[in-house]
Amino acid sequence: MISNLKDYLDALEKVVNIDCGSTDTHGVTSVCRIFCDLFRNSGFHVEEVDLGDKVGHGMFATNKPDADHYDLLLSGHLDTVFAKGTAQQRPFRIEDNIAYGPGVADMKNGCLAILYALCTLEKSVLNSLSVAVLFNPDEEIGSPFSTPWIDSYAKKSSYALVFESQEKLGLITERRKGISHIDIFMHGVGAHAGFCPEKGRSAINAMANCIFRINELATKDITVNFGTIQGGTIANAIAQDCQARVDVRFWTNEQWDQFFTKFKAEFEKPFGKDIKAEYKILVLNPPMIMVKGIDELKQIVTESAAKLGIKCTFQSSGGVSDGNHISQCNLPVLDSFGPLGGDCHTEREWLDVNSVNTTVEMLKNIFRNVHQRKNA
């Protein structure tokens, strides 16, 4: 049970100091079991969820195990982007009320804020609500294994909140871009670069041509970034193979359809003589969109923040979260309800300890507001 800030920080230190990169199934499951114990010991019904052998386990917790509908879906994730050994290299620490460590702001802080708020909320309010808490193990790789599981609860909920960190108090995310990762392969003809270069067909040159042409498909709404490239073996050989990975982001599904139509058309044209070009879509996550009911949820959040003297503003973000696919279930969803944090995915990742209690109180006000509206 988390009753105060000390309890919160003690639990935060414990989960931050466990390596739990998305592919570290043992580490993610270990963190999952700590959260399961925390919620179970706080009086909640808890289920440890097996999502297959390629990822760690997820957690479902609720105050109403027999519910067939939930007033609130609270979404967080257990995994980080960091390699095994990172927790030992830079363990949890606090300096001048700033906490550091892998996952401290993305998003162990948000996961624990949920429990802190639920544990300190008036029982009369909590008992009037049905709340579903879902922590998945694979958000940092696009939630490929947990999306159907999360969406099954989204389809029977009234509102959803996602607990990525706030950049500043009251700055809430209402829209997010969709994302696709595409691997592109160029296959040419190898040859000696000095003795018989005319026999070669450079896969690297073909990829350079491809990069130029695909970048031309970007618009003010659609971004294209070639993030990685590998090709060739040595400088004195014509490269036979080259591979690149491209990141594409878009605000609407229609924008993706327009981009992909043009993308496919480029692959119907040659990138060079005797070049074979292929591609494979690795990730395709839809955008986080605003659906019917979002205005009411925004009003609930705005009113709840105002009681603490916080003015809410709503932003659009190019980043991706589980709010993306949740919104595609026609469920009103807002993001960025975790305590203040930043520099995520870097060794500088930080959490403002002084923001924790304020953030938790804002969340409790949201619960109270939903309770009042439900019982009006």
mmCIF file of N, CA, C and O in Angstrom, residues 111-156:
data_model
loop_
_atom_site.group_PDB
_atom_site.id
_atom_site.type_symbol
_atom_site.label_atom_id
_atom_site.label_comp_id
_atom_site.label_asym_id
_atom_site.label_seq_id
_atom_site.Cartn_x
_atom_site.Cartn_y
_atom_site.Cartn_z
ATOM 1 N N CYS A 111 2.972 4.766 -13.197
ATOM 2 C CA CYS A 111 2.346 3.539 -12.691
ATOM 3 C C CYS A 111 2.113 3.628 -11.182
ATOM 4 O O CYS A 111 1.044 3.274 -10.679
ATOM 5 N N LEU A 112 3.118 4.112 -10.468
ATOM 6 C CA LEU A 112 2.981 4.212 -9.016
ATOM 7 C C LEU A 112 2.048 5.339 -8.605
ATOM 8 O O LEU A 112 1.402 5.264 -7.551
ATOM 9 N N ALA A 113 1.948 6.393 -9.421
ATOM 10 C CA ALA A 113 1.003 7.474 -9.121
ATOM 11 C C ALA A 113 -0.426 6.959 -9.131
ATOM 12 O O ALA A 113 -1.272 7.404 -8.329
ATOM 13 N N ILE A 114 -0.722 6.021 -10.020
ATOM 14 C CA ILE A 114 -2.060 5.421 -10.054
ATOM 15 C C ILE A 114 -2.379 4.761 -8.718
ATOM 16 O O ILE A 114 -3.439 5.005 -8.113
ATOM 17 N N LEU A 115 -1.460 3.934 -8.236
ATOM 18 C CA LEU A 115 -1.696 3.226 -6.984
ATOM 19 C C LEU A 115 -1.770 4.196 -5.809
ATOM 20 O O LEU A 115 -2.625 4.062 -4.929
ATOM 21 N N TYR A 116 -0.885 5.173 -5.784
ATOM 22 C CA TYR A 116 -0.864 6.183 -4.716
ATOM 23 C C TYR A 116 -2.219 6.888 -4.652
ATOM 24 O O TYR A 116 -2.803 7.060 -3.568
ATOM 25 N N ALA A 117 -2.753 7.285 -5.803
ATOM 26 C CA ALA A 117 -4.040 7.975 -5.831
ATOM 27 C C ALA A 117 -5.182 7.056 -5.376
ATOM 28 O O ALA A 117 -6.043 7.463 -4.586
ATOM 29 N N LEU A 118 -5.180 5.832 -5.863
ATOM 30 C CA LEU A 118 -6.256 4.905 -5.497
ATOM 31 C C LEU A 118 -6.215 4.559 -4.008
ATOM 32 O O LEU A 118 -7.258 4.421 -3.361
ATOM 33 N N CYS A 119 -5.018 4.434 -3.448
ATOM 34 C CA CYS A 119 -4.877 4.070 -2.038
ATOM 35 C C CYS A 119 -5.313 5.200 -1.107
ATOM 36 O O CYS A 119 -5.735 4.932 0.032
ATOM 37 N N THR A 120 -5.201 6.436 -1.545
ATOM 38 C CA THR A 120 -5.501 7.576 -0.669
ATOM 39 C C THR A 120 -6.824 8.259 -1.030
ATOM 40 O O THR A 120 -7.176 9.267 -0.423
ATOM 41 N N LEU A 121 -7.535 7.718 -2.000
ATOM 42 C CA LEU A 121 -8.845 8.241 -2.376
ATOM 43 C C LEU A 121 -9.894 7.832 -1.340
ATOM 44 O O LEU A 121 -9.810 6.749 -0.746
ATOM 45 N N GLU A 122 -10.888 8.695 -1.118
ATOM 46 C CA GLU A 122 -11.965 8.358 -0.189
ATOM 47 C C GLU A 122 -12.647 7.062 -0.635
ATOM 48 O O GLU A 122 -12.957 6.877 -1.808
ATOM 49 N N LYS A 123 -12.889 6.174 0.306
ATOM 50 C CA LYS A 123 -13.479 4.877 -0.024
ATOM 51 C C LYS A 123 -14.848 5.025 -0.661
ATOM 52 O O LYS A 123 -15.230 4.235 -1.529
ATOM 53 N N SER A 124 -15.602 6.038 -0.233
ATOM 54 C CA SER A 124 -16.933 6.232 -0.804
ATOM 55 C C SER A 124 -16.855 6.544 -2.302
ATOM 56 O O SER A 124 -17.717 6.111 -3.086
ATOM 57 N N VAL A 125 -15.828 7.289 -2.682
ATOM 58 C CA VAL A 125 -15.649 7.610 -4.103
ATOM 59 C C VAL A 125 -15.178 6.378 -4.868
ATOM 60 O O VAL A 125 -15.738 6.020 -5.912
ATOM 61 N N LEU A 126 -14.158 5.710 -4.342
ATOM 62 C CA LEU A 126 -13.622 4.534 -5.028
ATOM 63 C C LEU A 126 -14.687 3.453 -5.180
ATOM 64 O O LEU A 126 -14.809 2.835 -6.249
ATOM 65 N N ASN A 127 -15.471 3.227 -4.140
ATOM 66 C CA ASN A 127 -16.467 2.165 -4.186
ATOM 67 C C ASN A 127 -17.585 2.446 -5.180
ATOM 68 O O ASN A 127 -18.267 1.516 -5.632
ATOM 69 N N SER A 128 -17.768 3.737 -5.524
ATOM 70 C CA SER A 128 -18.828 4.073 -6.483
ATOM 71 C C SER A 128 -18.368 3.914 -7.923
ATOM 72 O O SER A 128 -19.183 3.944 -8.847
ATOM 73 N N LEU A 129 -17.059 3.759 -8.108
ATOM 74 C CA LEU A 129 -16.489 3.656 -9.446
ATOM 75 C C LEU A 129 -16.011 2.240 -9.746
ATOM 76 O O LEU A 129 -15.649 1.492 -8.835
ATOM 77 N N SER A 130 -15.986 1.901 -11.017
ATOM 78 C CA SER A 130 -15.317 0.672 -11.457
ATOM 79 C C SER A 130 -14.088 1.098 -12.258
ATOM 80 O O SER A 130 -14.195 1.807 -13.254
ATOM 81 N N VAL A 131 -12.929 0.683 -11.774
ATOM 82 C CA VAL A 131 -11.659 1.129 -12.330
ATOM 83 C C VAL A 131 -10.864 -0.078 -12.811
ATOM 84 O O VAL A 131 -10.720 -1.072 -12.077
ATOM 85 N N ALA A 132 -10.345 0.011 -14.025
ATOM 86 C CA ALA A 132 -9.457 -1.026 -14.567
ATOM 87 C C ALA A 132 -8.066 -0.437 -14.738
ATOM 88 O O ALA A 132 -7.900 0.626 -15.344
ATOM 89 N N VAL A 133 -7.053 -1.111 -14.182
ATOM 90 C CA VAL A 133 -5.664 -0.686 -14.303
ATOM 91 C C VAL A 133 -4.926 -1.740 -15.126
ATOM 92 O O VAL A 133 -4.931 -2.924 -14.768
ATOM 93 N N LEU A 134 -4.308 -1.310 -16.216
ATOM 94 C CA LEU A 134 -3.582 -2.227 -17.097
ATOM 95 C C LEU A 134 -2.150 -1.741 -17.275
ATOM 96 O O LEU A 134 -1.915 -0.607 -17.696
ATOM 97 N N PHE A 135 -1.197 -2.599 -16.927
ATOM 98 C CA PHE A 135 0.225 -2.320 -17.152
ATOM 99 C C PHE A 135 0.744 -3.369 -18.134
ATOM 100 O O PHE A 135 0.753 -4.560 -17.823
ATOM 101 N N ASN A 136 1.193 -2.917 -19.309
ATOM 102 C CA ASN A 136 1.650 -3.871 -20.320
ATOM 103 C C ASN A 136 3.169 -3.954 -20.371
ATOM 104 O O ASN A 136 3.876 -3.070 -19.880
ATOM 105 N N PRO A 137 3.705 -5.034 -20.964
ATOM 106 C CA PRO A 137 5.157 -5.277 -20.939
ATOM 107 C C PRO A 137 5.911 -4.869 -22.189
ATOM 108 O O PRO A 137 7.126 -5.059 -22.250
ATOM 109 N N ASP A 138 5.234 -4.311 -23.196
ATOM 110 C CA ASP A 138 5.875 -4.159 -24.507
ATOM 111 C C ASP A 138 5.572 -2.832 -25.187
ATOM 112 O O ASP A 138 5.671 -2.721 -26.408
ATOM 113 N N GLU A 139 5.254 -1.801 -24.414
ATOM 114 C CA GLU A 139 4.897 -0.511 -25.010
ATOM 115 C C GLU A 139 6.048 0.091 -25.794
ATOM 116 O O GLU A 139 5.843 0.713 -26.846
ATOM 117 N N GLU A 140 7.270 -0.079 -25.293
ATOM 118 C CA GLU A 140 8.420 0.560 -25.932
ATOM 119 C C GLU A 140 8.766 -0.044 -27.289
ATOM 120 O O GLU A 140 9.546 0.531 -28.042
ATOM 121 N N ILE A 141 8.186 -1.178 -27.633
ATOM 122 C CA ILE A 141 8.376 -1.748 -28.961
ATOM 123 C C ILE A 141 7.070 -1.723 -29.755
ATOM 124 O O ILE A 141 6.916 -2.424 -30.752
ATOM 125 N N GLY A 142 6.120 -0.876 -29.305
ATOM 126 C CA GLY A 142 4.887 -0.692 -30.056
ATOM 127 C C GLY A 142 3.706 -1.512 -29.586
ATOM 128 O O GLY A 142 2.676 -1.559 -30.258
ATOM 129 N N SER A 143 3.837 -2.184 -28.447
ATOM 130 C CA SER A 143 2.750 -2.999 -27.862
ATOM 131 C C SER A 143 2.189 -4.047 -28.829
ATOM 132 O O SER A 143 0.973 -4.245 -28.900
ATOM 133 N N PRO A 144 3.047 -4.768 -29.552
ATOM 134 C CA PRO A 144 2.519 -5.723 -30.531
ATOM 135 C C PRO A 144 1.788 -6.901 -29.907
ATOM 136 O O PRO A 144 0.891 -7.473 -30.534
ATOM 137 N N PHE A 145 2.164 -7.282 -28.682
ATOM 138 C CA PHE A 145 1.548 -8.443 -28.050
ATOM 139 C C PHE A 145 0.407 -8.072 -27.101
ATOM 140 O O PHE A 145 -0.454 -8.894 -26.830
ATOM 141 N N SER A 146 0.419 -6.836 -26.622
ATOM 142 C CA SER A 146 -0.576 -6.452 -25.605
ATOM 143 C C SER A 146 -1.730 -5.630 -26.148
ATOM 144 O O SER A 146 -2.726 -5.433 -25.454
ATOM 145 N N THR A 147 -1.634 -5.151 -27.384
ATOM 146 C CA THR A 147 -2.693 -4.280 -27.912
ATOM 147 C C THR A 147 -4.077 -4.941 -27.872
ATOM 148 O O THR A 147 -5.034 -4.321 -27.389
ATOM 149 N N PRO A 148 -4.256 -6.170 -28.352
ATOM 150 C CA PRO A 148 -5.607 -6.765 -28.287
ATOM 151 C C PRO A 148 -6.122 -6.885 -26.860
ATOM 152 O O PRO A 148 -7.329 -6.696 -26.606
ATOM 153 N N TRP A 149 -5.233 -7.200 -25.924
ATOM 154 C CA TRP A 149 -5.615 -7.318 -24.511
ATOM 155 C C TRP A 149 -6.095 -5.976 -23.969
ATOM 156 O O TRP A 149 -7.164 -5.890 -23.347
ATOM 157 N N ILE A 150 -5.318 -4.922 -24.194
ATOM 158 C CA ILE A 150 -5.712 -3.603 -23.716
ATOM 159 C C ILE A 150 -7.015 -3.161 -24.378
ATOM 160 O O ILE A 150 -7.931 -2.649 -23.718
ATOM 161 N N ASP A 151 -7.099 -3.359 -25.683
ATOM 162 C CA ASP A 151 -8.277 -2.898 -26.417
ATOM 163 C C ASP A 151 -9.545 -3.623 -25.983
ATOM 164 O O ASP A 151 -10.652 -3.065 -26.067
ATOM 165 N N SER A 152 -9.406 -4.850 -25.506
ATOM 166 C CA SER A 152 -10.596 -5.572 -25.031
ATOM 167 C C SER A 152 -11.215 -4.875 -23.827
ATOM 168 O O SER A 152 -12.437 -4.923 -23.622
ATOM 169 N N TYR A 153 -10.402 -4.193 -23.013
ATOM 170 C CA TYR A 153 -10.919 -3.418 -21.886
ATOM 171 C C TYR A 153 -11.348 -2.025 -22.340
ATOM 172 O O TYR A 153 -12.316 -1.461 -21.807
ATOM 173 N N ALA A 154 -10.650 -1.476 -23.324
ATOM 174 C CA ALA A 154 -11.032 -0.160 -23.839
ATOM 175 C C ALA A 154 -12.449 -0.180 -24.393
ATOM 176 O O ALA A 154 -13.200 0.793 -24.248
ATOM 177 N N LYS A 155 -12.826 -1.288 -24.994
ATOM 178 C CA LYS A 155 -14.148 -1.397 -25.605
ATOM 179 C C LYS A 155 -15.271 -1.483 -24.584
ATOM 180 O O LYS A 155 -16.447 -1.406 -24.950
ATOM 181 N N LYS A 156 -14.931 -1.646 -23.305
ATOM 182 C CA LYS A 156 -15.963 -1.676 -22.268
ATOM 183 C C LYS A 156 -15.652 -0.679 -21.152
ATOM 184 O O LYS A 156 -15.876 -0.956 -19.975
#
